[in-house]
Coordinates of C-alpha atoms in Angstrom, one line a residue:
Chain A
M1 CA 73.9 132.9 77.3
R2 CA 71.4 133.6 74.5
T3 CA 69.3 135.8 76.7
R4 CA 72.2 138.1 77.5
T5 CA 72.9 141.1 75.4
S6 CA 76.5 141.6 76.4
G7 CA 77.7 138.9 74.1
R8 CA 79.6 135.7 74.3
T9 CA 83.0 137.0 75.0
V10 CA 82.1 138.6 78.3
G11 CA 80.3 135.4 79.4
G12 CA 83.2 133.4 78.1
L13 CA 85.7 135.5 80.0
R14 CA 83.7 135.3 83.2
S15 CA 83.4 131.6 83.0
L16 CA 87.1 131.3 82.3
S17 CA 88.1 133.2 85.4
L18 CA 85.7 131.3 87.6
Q19 CA 87.0 128.0 86.3
A20 CA 90.6 128.8 86.1
P21 CA 91.6 127.8 89.7
A22 CA 90.0 124.3 89.4
V23 CA 91.3 123.7 85.9
T24 CA 94.8 124.9 86.6
L25 CA 95.1 122.8 89.8
L26 CA 93.8 119.7 88.2
L27 CA 96.0 120.2 85.2
I28 CA 99.1 120.5 87.5
W29 CA 97.9 117.5 89.6
M30 CA 97.6 115.4 86.5
L31 CA 100.4 116.5 84.2
I32 CA 103.4 116.9 86.5
P33 CA 103.2 113.5 88.2
L34 CA 102.2 111.8 85.0
G35 CA 105.1 113.3 83.2
M36 CA 107.5 112.5 86.0
T37 CA 106.4 108.8 86.1
L38 CA 106.9 108.6 82.4
W39 CA 110.3 110.2 82.6
F40 CA 111.5 108.1 85.5
S41 CA 110.4 105.0 83.8
F42 CA 113.1 105.6 81.2
Q43 CA 115.8 106.2 83.8
R44 CA 118.1 104.0 85.8
Y45 CA 117.4 105.6 89.1
N46 CA 117.6 104.0 92.6
L47 CA 117.3 106.1 95.7
L48 CA 120.0 104.0 97.4
M49 CA 122.5 105.0 94.7
P50 CA 122.2 108.8 94.4
G51 CA 124.1 110.5 91.6
M52 CA 124.0 107.3 89.4
E53 CA 120.9 108.3 87.5
Q54 CA 121.2 107.9 83.8
F55 CA 119.0 107.3 80.8
A56 CA 118.1 103.7 80.5
G57 CA 115.8 103.6 77.4
L58 CA 113.5 100.7 77.6
E59 CA 115.6 98.8 80.2
N60 CA 113.1 99.1 83.0
Y61 CA 110.3 97.9 80.9
E62 CA 112.4 95.0 79.6
Y63 CA 113.3 94.0 83.1
L64 CA 109.8 94.4 84.4
L65 CA 108.1 92.5 81.5
T66 CA 110.5 89.6 81.8
D67 CA 110.1 89.5 85.6
P68 CA 107.9 86.5 86.6
A69 CA 106.8 88.6 89.7
L70 CA 105.0 91.1 87.3
W71 CA 103.0 88.3 85.6
R72 CA 102.2 86.7 88.9
A73 CA 101.0 90.1 90.2
M74 CA 98.9 90.7 87.0
G75 CA 97.3 87.3 87.5
T76 CA 96.6 88.1 91.1
T77 CA 95.1 91.4 90.2
L78 CA 92.9 89.8 87.5
V79 CA 91.6 87.1 89.9
L80 CA 91.0 89.7 92.7
V81 CA 89.2 92.1 90.4
G82 CA 87.2 89.3 88.6
S83 CA 86.1 87.5 91.8
V84 CA 85.1 90.7 93.7
L85 CA 83.2 91.9 90.6
A86 CA 81.3 88.7 90.2
I87 CA 80.4 88.4 93.9
S88 CA 79.4 92.1 94.3
V89 CA 77.5 92.5 91.0
I90 CA 75.6 89.2 91.2
G91 CA 75.1 89.4 94.9
G92 CA 74.2 93.1 94.7
T93 CA 71.6 92.6 92.0
L94 CA 69.9 89.7 93.9
L95 CA 69.9 91.7 97.1
A96 CA 68.6 94.8 95.4
V97 CA 65.6 92.7 94.2
L98 CA 65.2 91.3 97.8
Y99 CA 65.4 94.7 99.5
Q100 CA 62.9 96.0 96.9
Q101 CA 60.2 93.6 98.3
D102 CA 58.0 94.8 101.1
F103 CA 59.0 93.3 104.5
F104 CA 59.0 94.3 108.1
G105 CA 61.7 96.8 108.9
R106 CA 62.9 97.1 105.3
G107 CA 64.3 100.7 105.7
V108 CA 66.5 99.7 108.6
A109 CA 67.6 96.5 106.9
R110 CA 68.7 98.4 103.8
V111 CA 70.7 100.9 105.8
L112 CA 72.5 98.1 107.8
A113 CA 73.2 96.2 104.6
I114 CA 75.0 99.1 102.8
S115 CA 77.0 100.0 106.0
P116 CA 80.2 98.0 105.2
F117 CA 80.8 100.4 102.3
F118 CA 81.4 103.3 104.8
I119 CA 83.9 101.4 106.9
M120 CA 87.5 102.5 106.4
P121 CA 89.5 99.8 104.6
T122 CA 92.1 99.3 107.3
V123 CA 89.3 98.7 109.9
S124 CA 87.5 96.1 107.7
A125 CA 90.7 94.3 106.9
L126 CA 91.8 94.0 110.5
I127 CA 88.4 93.1 111.9
W128 CA 88.0 90.3 109.4
Q129 CA 91.5 89.0 109.7
N130 CA 91.4 88.8 113.4
M131 CA 88.0 88.6 114.9
M132 CA 86.3 86.8 112.0
M133 CA 89.0 84.6 110.4
H134 CA 91.4 83.9 113.2
P135 CA 92.0 80.1 113.2
V136 CA 91.7 79.7 117.0
N137 CA 89.7 82.6 118.4
G138 CA 87.8 83.9 115.4
V139 CA 84.0 83.7 115.0
L140 CA 84.2 81.6 111.9
A141 CA 86.4 79.0 113.7
W142 CA 83.9 78.9 116.5
F143 CA 81.1 78.5 114.0
T144 CA 82.7 75.6 112.2
G145 CA 83.4 74.1 115.6
L146 CA 79.7 74.0 116.4
F147 CA 79.3 71.4 113.6
G148 CA 82.4 69.5 114.7
L149 CA 84.3 70.7 111.7
P150 CA 88.0 71.7 111.9
A151 CA 88.8 75.4 111.9
I152 CA 90.2 76.9 108.7
D153 CA 93.4 78.9 108.9
W154 CA 92.1 81.4 106.3
F155 CA 95.2 83.5 105.8
S156 CA 97.7 80.6 105.6
S157 CA 95.6 78.2 103.6
F158 CA 93.6 80.6 101.3
P159 CA 95.3 84.0 101.5
L160 CA 94.0 85.4 98.2
L161 CA 90.5 84.1 98.9
S162 CA 90.6 85.8 102.3
I163 CA 91.4 89.1 100.7
I164 CA 88.7 88.6 98.1
I165 CA 86.1 88.0 100.9
I166 CA 87.1 91.1 102.7
V167 CA 87.1 93.3 99.6
A168 CA 83.8 91.8 98.4
W169 CA 82.3 92.5 101.8
Q170 CA 83.1 96.2 101.3
W171 CA 82.1 96.5 97.7
L172 CA 78.9 94.4 97.5
P173 CA 77.1 97.1 99.6
F174 CA 78.3 99.7 97.0
A175 CA 76.7 97.7 94.2
L176 CA 73.6 97.3 96.3
L177 CA 73.3 101.0 97.1
I178 CA 73.6 102.0 93.4
L179 CA 71.3 99.2 92.1
L180 CA 68.6 100.0 94.8
T181 CA 68.6 103.6 93.6
A182 CA 68.3 102.4 90.0
M183 CA 65.4 100.1 91.0
Q184 CA 63.4 103.1 92.2
S185 CA 62.8 104.1 88.6
L186 CA 61.4 100.7 87.6
D187 CA 58.0 101.1 86.2
D188 CA 55.5 99.3 88.6
D189 CA 52.8 99.2 86.0
Q190 CA 55.0 97.4 83.6
V191 CA 55.7 94.7 86.2
E192 CA 52.0 94.5 87.0
A193 CA 51.1 94.1 83.4
A194 CA 53.7 91.3 82.9
R195 CA 52.2 89.6 86.0
M196 CA 48.7 89.8 84.5
D197 CA 50.0 88.2 81.4
G198 CA 51.2 85.3 83.5
A199 CA 54.8 86.0 83.9
G200 CA 56.3 84.5 87.0
P201 CA 58.8 86.2 89.3
V202 CA 61.8 84.6 87.4
A203 CA 60.5 85.9 84.1
V204 CA 59.9 89.3 85.5
F205 CA 63.5 89.4 86.8
F206 CA 65.0 88.3 83.5
F207 CA 62.8 90.2 81.1
I208 CA 62.0 93.4 83.0
T209 CA 64.2 94.0 86.0
L210 CA 67.5 93.0 84.6
P211 CA 67.2 95.0 81.3
H212 CA 66.1 98.0 83.4
L213 CA 69.2 97.6 85.6
K214 CA 71.6 97.1 82.6
R215 CA 73.0 100.5 82.6
A216 CA 73.4 100.8 86.3
I217 CA 75.1 97.5 86.4
S218 CA 77.6 98.5 83.8
V219 CA 78.3 101.7 85.7
V220 CA 78.9 99.7 88.9
I221 CA 81.3 97.3 87.0
M222 CA 83.4 100.1 85.6
I223 CA 83.6 102.2 88.7
Q224 CA 84.5 99.1 90.8
M225 CA 87.1 98.0 88.2
I226 CA 88.9 101.3 88.5
F227 CA 89.0 101.1 92.3
L228 CA 89.7 97.3 92.5
L229 CA 92.6 97.5 90.1
T230 CA 94.6 99.2 92.8
I231 CA 93.4 97.7 96.0
F232 CA 96.2 98.4 98.5
A233 CA 95.3 99.0 102.2
E234 CA 93.6 95.6 102.7
I235 CA 96.8 93.8 101.5
Y236 CA 99.1 96.2 103.4
V237 CA 97.6 95.5 106.8
T238 CA 96.9 91.8 106.5
T239 CA 99.4 89.9 104.4
S240 CA 101.9 92.4 103.1
G241 CA 101.6 90.7 99.7
G242 CA 102.5 87.2 101.1
P243 CA 103.0 84.4 101.8
G244 CA 105.5 84.7 99.0
L245 CA 103.8 86.6 96.3
A246 CA 100.4 85.0 96.9
T247 CA 98.5 88.2 97.5
T248 CA 100.8 90.8 95.7
N249 CA 98.7 92.6 93.1
L250 CA 100.0 95.2 90.7
A251 CA 99.6 98.1 93.1
F252 CA 101.4 96.3 95.9
L253 CA 104.2 95.2 93.6
I254 CA 104.8 98.9 92.6
Y255 CA 104.7 99.9 96.3
I256 CA 107.4 97.2 97.1
R257 CA 109.6 98.3 94.2
A258 CA 109.2 102.0 95.1
L259 CA 109.2 102.4 98.8
L260 CA 110.9 99.2 100.0
E261 CA 113.5 98.6 97.2
F262 CA 113.8 102.3 96.3
D263 CA 113.8 101.4 92.6
V264 CA 112.3 104.6 91.2
G265 CA 112.8 103.5 87.5
G266 CA 111.3 100.1 87.9
A267 CA 108.4 101.3 90.0
S268 CA 107.6 104.0 87.5
A269 CA 107.5 101.5 84.6
G270 CA 105.0 99.6 86.7
G271 CA 103.1 102.7 87.3
V272 CA 102.8 103.4 83.6
I273 CA 101.4 99.9 83.1
A274 CA 98.8 100.5 85.9
I275 CA 97.8 103.8 84.2
I276 CA 97.4 102.1 80.9
L277 CA 95.2 99.4 82.3
A278 CA 93.0 101.9 84.2
N279 CA 92.6 104.0 81.1
I280 CA 91.3 101.1 79.1
V281 CA 88.4 100.9 81.6
A282 CA 88.1 104.7 82.0
I283 CA 87.5 105.3 78.3
F284 CA 84.4 103.2 78.4
L285 CA 83.1 104.8 81.6
I286 CA 83.7 108.4 80.3
R287 CA 81.9 107.5 77.1
M288 CA 78.9 106.4 79.1
V289 CA 78.9 109.4 81.3
A290 CA 79.2 111.6 78.2
K291 CA 76.2 109.9 76.6
N292 CA 74.2 110.5 79.9
L293 CA 75.1 114.2 79.8
E294 CA 73.3 114.6 76.5
D295 CA 69.9 113.2 77.7
Chain B
M1 CA 45.4 85.1 102.1
N2 CA 47.0 82.7 104.5
T3 CA 49.7 81.6 102.0
S4 CA 50.6 85.2 101.3
R5 CA 51.1 85.9 105.0
T6 CA 53.4 82.9 105.3
Q7 CA 55.2 84.1 102.2
R8 CA 55.7 87.5 103.7
L9 CA 57.0 86.0 107.0
V10 CA 59.5 83.8 105.1
L11 CA 60.6 86.9 103.1
A12 CA 61.2 88.9 106.2
V13 CA 63.1 86.1 107.9
V14 CA 65.3 85.5 104.8
A15 CA 65.9 89.3 104.3
W16 CA 66.8 89.8 108.0
S17 CA 69.1 86.8 108.1
I18 CA 71.1 88.1 105.2
T19 CA 71.1 91.6 106.7
F20 CA 72.4 90.1 110.0
V21 CA 75.3 88.2 108.2
I22 CA 76.3 91.3 106.3
F23 CA 76.2 93.6 109.3
F24 CA 77.6 91.1 111.7
P25 CA 81.3 92.1 111.6
I26 CA 80.4 95.7 112.4
L27 CA 78.1 94.6 115.3
W28 CA 80.8 92.3 116.6
M29 CA 83.4 95.1 116.5
F30 CA 81.0 97.3 118.4
L31 CA 80.4 94.7 121.1
T32 CA 84.1 93.6 121.4
G33 CA 85.1 97.2 122.1
F34 CA 83.2 96.9 125.4
K35 CA 85.0 93.6 126.5
T36 CA 88.2 93.0 128.3
E37 CA 91.1 91.5 126.3
A38 CA 90.4 88.1 127.8
Q39 CA 86.7 88.2 126.9
A40 CA 87.6 89.4 123.4
I41 CA 89.4 86.2 122.5
A42 CA 87.0 83.9 124.5
D43 CA 84.2 81.9 122.8
P44 CA 81.6 84.2 121.2
T45 CA 78.9 85.2 123.6
L46 CA 76.3 88.0 123.6
F47 CA 76.3 88.0 127.4
F48 CA 79.1 89.8 129.2
T49 CA 79.6 92.7 131.5
P50 CA 80.5 95.7 129.4
T51 CA 83.5 97.7 130.4
L52 CA 85.0 100.9 129.1
E53 CA 88.6 99.9 129.9
S54 CA 89.6 99.5 126.3
Y55 CA 88.3 103.0 125.4
A56 CA 90.3 104.4 128.3
A57 CA 93.4 102.5 127.3
I58 CA 93.6 103.6 123.7
Q59 CA 93.5 107.2 124.8
S60 CA 96.0 107.0 127.6
R61 CA 98.5 104.6 125.9
A62 CA 98.2 105.6 122.2
N63 CA 96.9 109.1 122.4
Y64 CA 93.9 108.3 120.2
F65 CA 92.8 111.9 119.9
H66 CA 96.0 113.0 118.3
F67 CA 95.1 110.7 115.3
A68 CA 91.4 111.6 115.4
L69 CA 92.2 115.2 115.3
N70 CA 94.5 114.7 112.3
S71 CA 91.6 112.9 110.6
V72 CA 89.2 115.8 111.4
Y73 CA 91.7 118.5 110.2
V74 CA 92.5 116.6 107.0
A75 CA 89.0 115.5 106.1
F76 CA 87.3 118.9 106.8
G77 CA 90.2 121.0 105.6
S78 CA 90.3 119.3 102.2
T79 CA 86.5 119.4 101.9
L80 CA 86.4 123.2 102.6
L81 CA 89.1 123.8 100.1
A82 CA 87.5 121.6 97.5
L83 CA 84.2 123.5 98.0
L84 CA 85.9 126.8 97.8
I85 CA 87.5 126.0 94.5
G86 CA 84.6 123.9 93.2
I87 CA 81.7 126.2 93.8
P88 CA 82.8 129.0 91.3
S89 CA 83.8 126.4 88.8
A90 CA 80.5 124.5 89.0
Y91 CA 78.6 127.8 89.0
S92 CA 80.1 128.8 85.7
M93 CA 79.5 125.4 84.2
A94 CA 75.9 125.4 85.2
F95 CA 75.0 129.0 84.4
L96 CA 77.5 130.2 81.9
P97 CA 78.0 127.1 79.7
T98 CA 80.2 127.3 76.7
K99 CA 80.9 124.8 74.0
R100 CA 83.8 123.5 76.0
T101 CA 81.9 123.0 79.3
K102 CA 81.0 119.4 78.6
G103 CA 84.5 118.5 77.6
T104 CA 86.0 120.2 80.6
L105 CA 83.6 118.3 82.9
L106 CA 84.5 115.0 81.4
W107 CA 88.2 115.8 81.5
M108 CA 88.0 116.6 85.2
L109 CA 86.4 113.2 85.8
S110 CA 89.1 111.5 83.8
T111 CA 91.7 112.8 86.2
K112 CA 89.8 110.9 88.9
M113 CA 90.5 107.7 87.1
L114 CA 94.3 108.0 87.2
P115 CA 95.3 105.1 89.6
P116 CA 97.1 106.6 92.6
V117 CA 99.8 103.9 92.5
G118 CA 100.7 105.2 89.0
V119 CA 101.9 108.5 90.5
L120 CA 103.1 107.2 93.8
V121 CA 106.8 107.7 93.0
P122 CA 106.7 111.3 91.8
I123 CA 104.3 112.5 94.5
Y124 CA 106.5 110.8 97.2
L125 CA 109.6 112.4 95.8
I126 CA 108.0 115.9 95.4
F127 CA 106.7 115.7 99.0
R128 CA 110.1 114.6 100.2
D129 CA 111.8 117.5 98.5
L130 CA 109.2 120.0 99.7
G131 CA 109.3 118.7 103.3
M132 CA 105.7 117.8 103.0
L133 CA 105.9 114.1 104.0
D134 CA 104.1 113.4 107.2
T135 CA 102.4 116.8 107.3
R136 CA 98.7 117.6 107.5
I137 CA 98.9 120.2 104.9
G138 CA 100.4 117.6 102.5
L139 CA 97.5 115.3 103.0
I140 CA 95.0 118.1 102.7
V141 CA 96.5 119.1 99.3
V142 CA 96.3 115.5 98.0
Y143 CA 92.7 114.9 99.2
T144 CA 91.5 118.3 97.9
L145 CA 92.8 117.4 94.4
M146 CA 91.6 113.8 94.7
N147 CA 88.0 114.9 95.5
L148 CA 87.8 118.1 93.4
P149 CA 86.4 116.3 90.3
I150 CA 83.6 114.6 92.3
V151 CA 82.8 117.8 94.2
I152 CA 82.5 119.9 91.0
W153 CA 80.5 117.2 89.3
M154 CA 78.0 116.9 92.2
L155 CA 77.7 120.6 92.7
Y156 CA 77.1 121.0 88.9
T157 CA 74.2 118.6 89.0
F158 CA 72.7 120.3 92.0
F159 CA 73.2 123.8 90.5
K160 CA 71.6 122.8 87.2
D161 CA 68.4 121.9 89.1
L162 CA 68.0 125.5 90.2
P163 CA 65.7 127.5 88.0
K164 CA 67.7 130.0 86.0
D165 CA 65.3 132.9 86.5
I166 CA 66.2 133.3 90.2
L167 CA 69.8 134.1 89.5
E168 CA 68.7 136.2 86.5
A169 CA 66.5 138.3 88.7
G170 CA 69.4 138.9 91.1
R171 CA 71.6 140.0 88.1
M172 CA 68.9 142.4 87.0
D173 CA 69.1 144.0 90.4
G174 CA 72.7 144.6 89.8
A175 CA 74.3 141.8 91.8
S176 CA 77.9 141.0 91.0
T177 CA 79.0 137.4 90.4
H178 CA 80.4 137.2 93.9
Q179 CA 77.2 138.5 95.4
E180 CA 75.2 136.2 93.2
I181 CA 77.1 133.2 94.4
L182 CA 77.2 134.2 98.1
F183 CA 73.7 135.5 98.6
L184 CA 71.6 133.6 96.1
L185 CA 73.3 130.4 94.9
I186 CA 74.8 129.1 98.1
P187 CA 71.7 129.7 100.3
L188 CA 69.4 128.2 97.7
T189 CA 71.4 125.0 97.1
L190 CA 72.6 124.5 100.7
P191 CA 71.3 121.0 101.1
G192 CA 73.1 120.0 97.9
I193 CA 76.3 121.6 98.9
A194 CA 76.0 119.9 102.3
S195 CA 75.7 116.5 100.9
T196 CA 78.5 117.1 98.5
G197 CA 80.6 118.2 101.5
L198 CA 79.7 115.1 103.4
L199 CA 80.6 112.8 100.6
S200 CA 84.0 114.5 100.3
V201 CA 84.5 114.2 104.1
I202 CA 83.6 110.5 103.9
L203 CA 86.0 109.8 101.1
S204 CA 88.9 111.7 102.7
W205 CA 88.3 110.1 106.1
N206 CA 88.4 106.6 104.7
E207 CA 91.2 107.2 102.2
A208 CA 94.0 104.7 103.0
F209 CA 96.5 104.7 100.1
W210 CA 98.0 108.2 100.5
S211 CA 97.6 108.3 104.2
L212 CA 99.6 105.0 104.6
N213 CA 102.3 106.1 102.1
L214 CA 102.7 109.8 102.9
T215 CA 102.4 109.9 106.7
S216 CA 104.0 108.0 109.6
S217 CA 103.2 109.5 113.0
R218 CA 102.9 113.3 113.2
A219 CA 100.2 113.7 110.6
A220 CA 98.9 110.1 110.6
P221 CA 95.1 110.0 110.5
L222 CA 92.9 107.2 111.9
T223 CA 93.3 104.9 108.8
A224 CA 97.1 104.8 109.5
Y225 CA 96.7 104.6 113.3
I226 CA 94.3 101.5 112.9
A227 CA 96.8 99.9 110.5
S228 CA 99.4 100.1 113.3
F229 CA 97.4 97.4 115.2
S230 CA 98.5 94.9 112.6
S231 CA 102.0 94.7 114.3
P232 CA 102.9 91.1 115.1
E233 CA 103.8 91.9 118.7
G234 CA 100.5 90.7 119.8
L235 CA 96.9 91.5 119.1
F236 CA 94.7 93.5 121.2
W237 CA 91.2 92.8 119.9
A238 CA 89.3 94.8 122.5
K239 CA 91.4 97.9 121.9
L240 CA 91.4 97.4 118.2
S241 CA 87.6 97.3 118.3
A242 CA 87.2 100.3 120.6
A243 CA 89.5 102.4 118.4
S244 CA 87.8 101.1 115.2
T245 CA 84.3 101.8 116.6
M246 CA 85.2 105.4 117.3
A247 CA 86.9 105.8 114.0
V248 CA 84.0 104.6 111.9
A249 CA 81.0 105.8 113.9
P250 CA 80.8 109.4 112.6
I251 CA 81.3 108.3 109.0
L252 CA 78.7 105.5 109.3
I253 CA 76.2 108.1 110.5
F254 CA 77.1 110.6 107.7
G255 CA 76.8 107.7 105.2
W256 CA 73.3 106.7 106.5
L257 CA 72.1 110.3 106.3
T258 CA 73.3 111.0 102.7
Q259 CA 73.0 107.7 101.0
K260 CA 70.5 108.9 98.4
Q261 CA 72.4 112.0 97.2
M262 CA 75.7 110.1 97.4
V263 CA 74.7 107.9 94.5
R264 CA 74.8 111.0 92.3
G265 CA 78.4 111.7 93.3
L266 CA 79.7 108.2 93.2
T267 CA 78.3 107.4 89.8
F268 CA 79.0 110.8 88.3
G269 CA 75.3 111.2 87.7
A270 CA 75.1 108.1 85.4
V271 CA 72.6 106.5 87.8
K272 CA 69.7 108.6 89.1

């Protein structure tokens, strides 16, 4: 900009016209559905009763917030997000340290270990539910049988845990991929110096590796939170939210209200709650990205 | 010396055991695709006579390629559109920055953080009224907008790495903005554009919220087709495996090829 003589308005205009399509489309994509969700959430509106739409004030919210199903779903969402985060971040960090070591075939092992992240969610869910976790013919049943242990009927006895295992299997590789990249910028000399001073591998991990990974770990946590808050496909193809409400998270509850019960108003009120929850996380993430833009 | 060799051996064994456990479901899916339905539910074994009957069956009975073609159209269509809209935008942010550029970039990212389920109802109703439910064009529109922020972000980071003098020289020679983008920028940053495109293809190919909610059969991509295997009428593990293997193989290879550059896009440049 500064080197150009034609001045800032010309550059500004040019940049405006180049950006206009992207900005306009994203603005429409964001504002119209958002506005409609907000509007519907204040309406009594059911697709099964056309022509009966009317302003309902806070009725949908009142109904939703006093509905035990919502709180059950919030709890399930929390457990799902929390467990998957714990497994993938702790597991991902430890594995990143492991795959950083020099061993035979390391490059191939790394590629295989991050692969689950690239598998489409409907495939992972069905492969796990059937071929791994099936109580009679699944690999896990066969495995426990080798030790004379009874087979576990995963999806009947531990439905939420089963979903957690499947989702964690998909997201641990994501954490691993990001953290392995972050490990690359770890200063080898610093590690070497610490070793010389007599620091053991545990001390190196806690005082050098972990602080170095701090930022990458928080990025992983925030990005995963945004995606995990609305896990859908894995539940849709395996349990459909059941048995009962055992595996119904917030996203699935909204889906049931909207497309199975046709309650547009109630589903929209749920949608507004989901948006607020995601935004709380997003604010922190955006702030971090912004800080990173400066340096 | 001796202890360090044992140590390294132990390390390799531990690392490979863990790798095996993580990769096992994918390996098992791959193997089961070459079994008969009877073998698929028998006790696990690595020794069996491979057969292609499941692969033949999913094509003849379920018209696999119809769904595969939908996936190809939707993933590549939305990626091309996102690049078409994204390249000029990223160009202007990287080479003609204004005071607002940073804010615009961050705002674009924030649209990516809107949970899809929050806008499920309006999008569904708009699609219904416009007759776009269960159409490829409908999914292409949604995926383009879904990936646009990531595409612009990634392109921006690649473009910024390009020395400014090169484009400056082109401008001195009287190149217009279009010529500058077409004949200088795109050829010079082709590897970056390619990995951005691949990430967008991967994300669209694997997307399973909108595809399950907005399509049923005509425009259903592979994610939705695979979901249809969950019907309670009986499970066909060998066919499920064969279909799944074909559905994930190309994306797995794309993922392996671009894993390094992908980190940029997935973390919005916050991890390098």
